[in-house]
XYZ file of C-alpha atoms in Angstrom:
237
model
C 172.954 42.226 62.586
C 170.691 39.434 61.220
C 170.655 40.175 57.520
C 167.981 37.598 56.649
C 164.988 39.502 58.019
C 166.641 42.896 58.894
C 165.521 42.533 62.539
C 168.050 44.223 64.793
C 170.020 41.969 67.037
C 169.776 42.981 70.712
C 173.503 42.515 70.917
C 173.946 45.609 68.770
C 174.755 48.077 71.594
C 174.717 51.110 69.274
C 170.888 51.096 69.471
C 171.073 51.349 73.284
C 173.620 54.198 73.307
C 171.008 57.039 73.490
C 171.261 60.310 75.472
C 167.824 60.198 77.122
C 168.232 63.608 78.869
C 169.043 65.359 75.585
C 166.140 63.641 73.802
C 163.759 64.638 76.624
C 164.878 68.288 76.351
C 164.239 68.222 72.583
C 160.773 66.753 73.173
C 159.870 69.378 75.825
C 160.999 72.173 73.541
C 158.917 70.855 70.656
C 155.844 70.197 72.840
C 156.088 73.506 74.747
C 156.395 71.842 78.191
C 157.869 73.864 81.057
C 158.797 72.576 84.514
C 158.136 74.500 87.765
C 161.076 76.212 89.483
C 162.312 74.200 92.481
C 163.920 76.226 95.308
C 166.473 74.623 97.545
C 166.531 75.224 101.320
C 169.679 77.276 100.786
C 167.818 79.591 98.374
C 165.030 80.078 100.927
C 167.522 81.010 103.658
C 169.141 83.564 101.325
C 165.773 85.235 100.674
C 164.867 85.241 104.378
C 168.212 86.776 105.315
C 167.727 89.521 102.738
C 164.270 90.356 104.123
C 165.600 90.518 107.703
C 168.502 92.728 106.604
C 166.174 95.156 104.826
C 163.772 95.275 107.805
C 166.642 95.873 110.244
C 167.999 98.695 108.107
C 164.536 100.249 108.056
C 164.239 100.140 111.853
C 167.718 101.626 112.233
C 166.846 104.439 109.857
C 163.616 105.083 111.786
C 165.608 105.353 115.013
C 167.996 107.905 113.535
C 165.091 109.819 112.040
C 163.726 110.587 115.501
C 161.779 107.517 116.612
C 161.679 106.730 120.353
C 164.633 104.671 121.577
C 164.076 102.348 124.546
C 166.658 100.729 126.841
C 166.139 98.502 129.878
C 168.529 98.017 132.800
C 168.060 95.690 135.777
C 170.072 94.671 138.837
C 169.968 91.410 140.786
C 171.792 90.838 144.077
C 174.201 93.747 143.643
C 173.859 97.431 142.792
C 174.912 98.469 139.289
C 175.715 101.774 137.590
C 175.134 102.951 134.042
C 175.529 106.130 131.998
C 172.675 106.704 129.580
C 172.877 108.606 126.312
C 172.082 111.988 127.856
C 175.265 111.692 130.012
C 173.075 111.171 133.049
C 174.522 108.703 135.550
C 172.110 106.233 137.138
C 172.895 103.843 140.002
C 170.433 100.995 140.541
C 170.147 99.471 143.994
C 169.853 95.691 144.089
C 166.655 94.078 142.777
C 165.650 97.205 140.829
C 165.020 98.047 137.181
C 164.496 101.020 134.879
C 163.075 101.429 131.387
C 164.520 104.489 129.608
C 162.801 106.055 126.592
C 164.567 108.719 124.536
C 162.047 110.577 122.376
C 164.207 112.783 120.200
C 161.296 114.348 118.344
C 160.161 116.367 121.387
C 163.343 116.418 123.489
C 161.910 114.288 126.307
C 163.755 111.571 128.197
C 161.585 109.449 130.459
C 162.479 106.717 132.934
C 160.086 104.183 134.481
C 161.531 102.969 137.802
C 160.791 99.877 139.836
C 162.714 99.624 143.132
C 165.366 102.179 144.061
C 167.803 104.266 142.028
C 170.076 107.280 142.434
C 170.091 109.806 139.575
C 172.817 112.320 138.734
C 171.097 114.217 135.910
C 173.031 116.346 133.426
C 172.269 120.049 133.222
C 170.483 120.626 129.924
C 167.632 123.194 129.918
C 166.660 122.142 126.393
C 165.969 118.576 127.445
C 163.189 117.354 129.742
C 164.163 114.539 132.121
C 161.329 112.728 133.913
C 161.259 109.668 136.219
C 158.028 107.877 137.098
C 157.094 105.251 139.696
C 153.664 103.871 140.551
C 153.111 106.724 143.019
C 154.831 109.851 141.685
C 156.713 111.606 138.885
C 159.956 113.569 139.337
C 161.159 116.189 136.832
C 164.488 118.021 136.825
C 167.906 118.596 135.260
C 171.294 119.446 136.685
C 170.361 117.737 139.951
C 171.055 114.607 142.024
C 168.464 112.638 143.968
C 167.391 109.213 145.167
C 164.001 107.601 144.538
C 162.977 104.618 146.658
C 159.781 102.580 146.336
C 158.393 100.682 149.318
C 155.142 99.042 150.368
C 154.066 102.328 151.998
C 154.789 104.596 149.034
C 157.723 106.329 147.322
C 160.364 108.651 148.801
C 162.495 111.208 146.958
C 165.657 112.532 148.647
C 167.442 115.438 146.926
C 171.226 115.765 147.378
C 171.882 118.658 144.945
C 169.968 121.046 142.722
C 166.164 121.048 142.760
C 163.339 118.919 141.385
C 159.577 118.937 140.953
C 157.606 116.070 142.484
C 154.038 115.290 141.423
C 151.571 112.719 142.753
C 150.319 110.455 139.968
C 146.919 109.853 141.552
C 145.948 113.301 142.893
C 148.001 115.603 140.662
C 149.332 117.474 143.714
C 152.928 118.604 143.376
C 155.846 120.255 145.137
C 157.505 122.509 142.583
C 160.871 123.190 144.195
C 162.489 120.495 146.325
C 166.101 121.467 147.051
C 169.157 119.812 148.642
C 168.261 118.140 151.915
C 164.579 117.998 151.037
C 162.662 114.743 151.261
C 159.271 114.110 149.661
C 157.149 111.104 150.531
C 154.125 110.113 148.464
C 151.889 107.519 150.118
C 149.687 104.990 148.414
C 146.772 107.366 148.968
C 148.527 109.949 146.778
C 149.195 112.422 149.584
C 152.546 114.249 149.431
C 154.574 115.205 152.496
C 157.665 117.418 152.386
C 160.300 117.315 155.127
C 163.982 118.022 155.728
C 166.570 115.298 156.310
C 169.298 115.655 158.932
C 171.550 113.208 157.068
C 171.598 111.024 153.988
C 171.869 107.687 155.772
C 168.874 106.352 153.847
C 170.930 106.383 150.626
C 174.202 105.178 152.128
C 173.994 102.207 149.714
C 175.074 104.745 147.065
C 177.008 107.453 148.966
C 178.760 105.022 151.387
C 178.547 107.658 154.107
C 176.726 107.420 157.438
C 176.234 109.968 160.206
C 174.996 109.192 163.708
C 174.274 111.365 166.741
C 172.701 109.926 169.899
C 171.449 107.014 167.798
C 170.528 103.619 169.331
C 172.927 100.810 168.444
C 170.058 98.788 166.972
C 169.352 101.536 164.416
C 173.057 101.975 163.648
C 173.508 98.271 162.915
C 170.335 98.183 160.852
C 171.547 100.994 158.592
C 175.078 99.573 158.371
C 173.746 96.171 157.298
C 171.575 97.760 154.586
C 174.415 99.944 153.286
C 177.050 97.202 153.149
C 174.910 94.095 152.724
C 175.617 91.870 155.715
C 173.605 90.028 158.367
C 174.113 90.405 162.106
C 172.674 89.608 165.519
C 173.315 90.889 169.040
C 174.818 88.402 171.456
C 173.308 90.484 174.242
C 170.100 92.474 173.480
C 171.008 95.006 176.163
C-alpha cells in the first residue's frame, strides 16, 4: 500500500478477491428484483409425459366404463384367423379386412367387412352380432357362414344355424337363412335366395371340395382358388 497518498496499490489482490455472485444476490434482494423461471428441455419433456399419461388413463377408463371399442384386422397374400372378444372366430381370406366395434352400452357387436370372411359366431342371445358390407347386413348368433364381396354384389353362404340378411339399399330382407342356404345381393339391391349343393365356394376355409359330373376346367379353377396355385392345360381337350 502507498502510504503517502493512501491510494490503493493495484498489486493489493485483497481488493480484487470479491464474491460477485453473492454481492449480486444481496443487491437483488435489496432492490426487489426477481428473475423469470427458466425451464430446461428435460423439464418440458417431464410435463409432456405427465399430460400424455393422464390422457391415456382417461381414455382407458372411458373404455372400461362402456365406450365403444374398435379393432381392425387385415390380411395380405395369405388368409388369417382371429378370435375377437366375444369368442367369435373370424377367418379372413387374402386381401380382406374387417373393422370390429364392441359397443358395451347396448350389447351390440358390429363388423364392417371388405373382401371375404368366414364367421363362426358364439351363441349369446343377449348380444347382437351384425356384419355389414356395401350391399347387405347379416345378423345372427350361434351360427357359421361365409360372406364374399365381388364386383357383382355380395354372397352369404350359411354352413350352420340361421341368419337374417338385409339389403342395405332397398331394406328387403330374408329373415331365416339356414344351413345350405345362399343369399346373393346384387348391386341393384335385389336379394335372391337359393340352395347350394356343396360348399366348394368356401373351400379356401373348409379345405373340402365335392365334384359330380363337373368339367375338368371348373375343377381346376376351384382347386387353384382353394389352394392358391396357378395352372394351365397342356391340351385344351
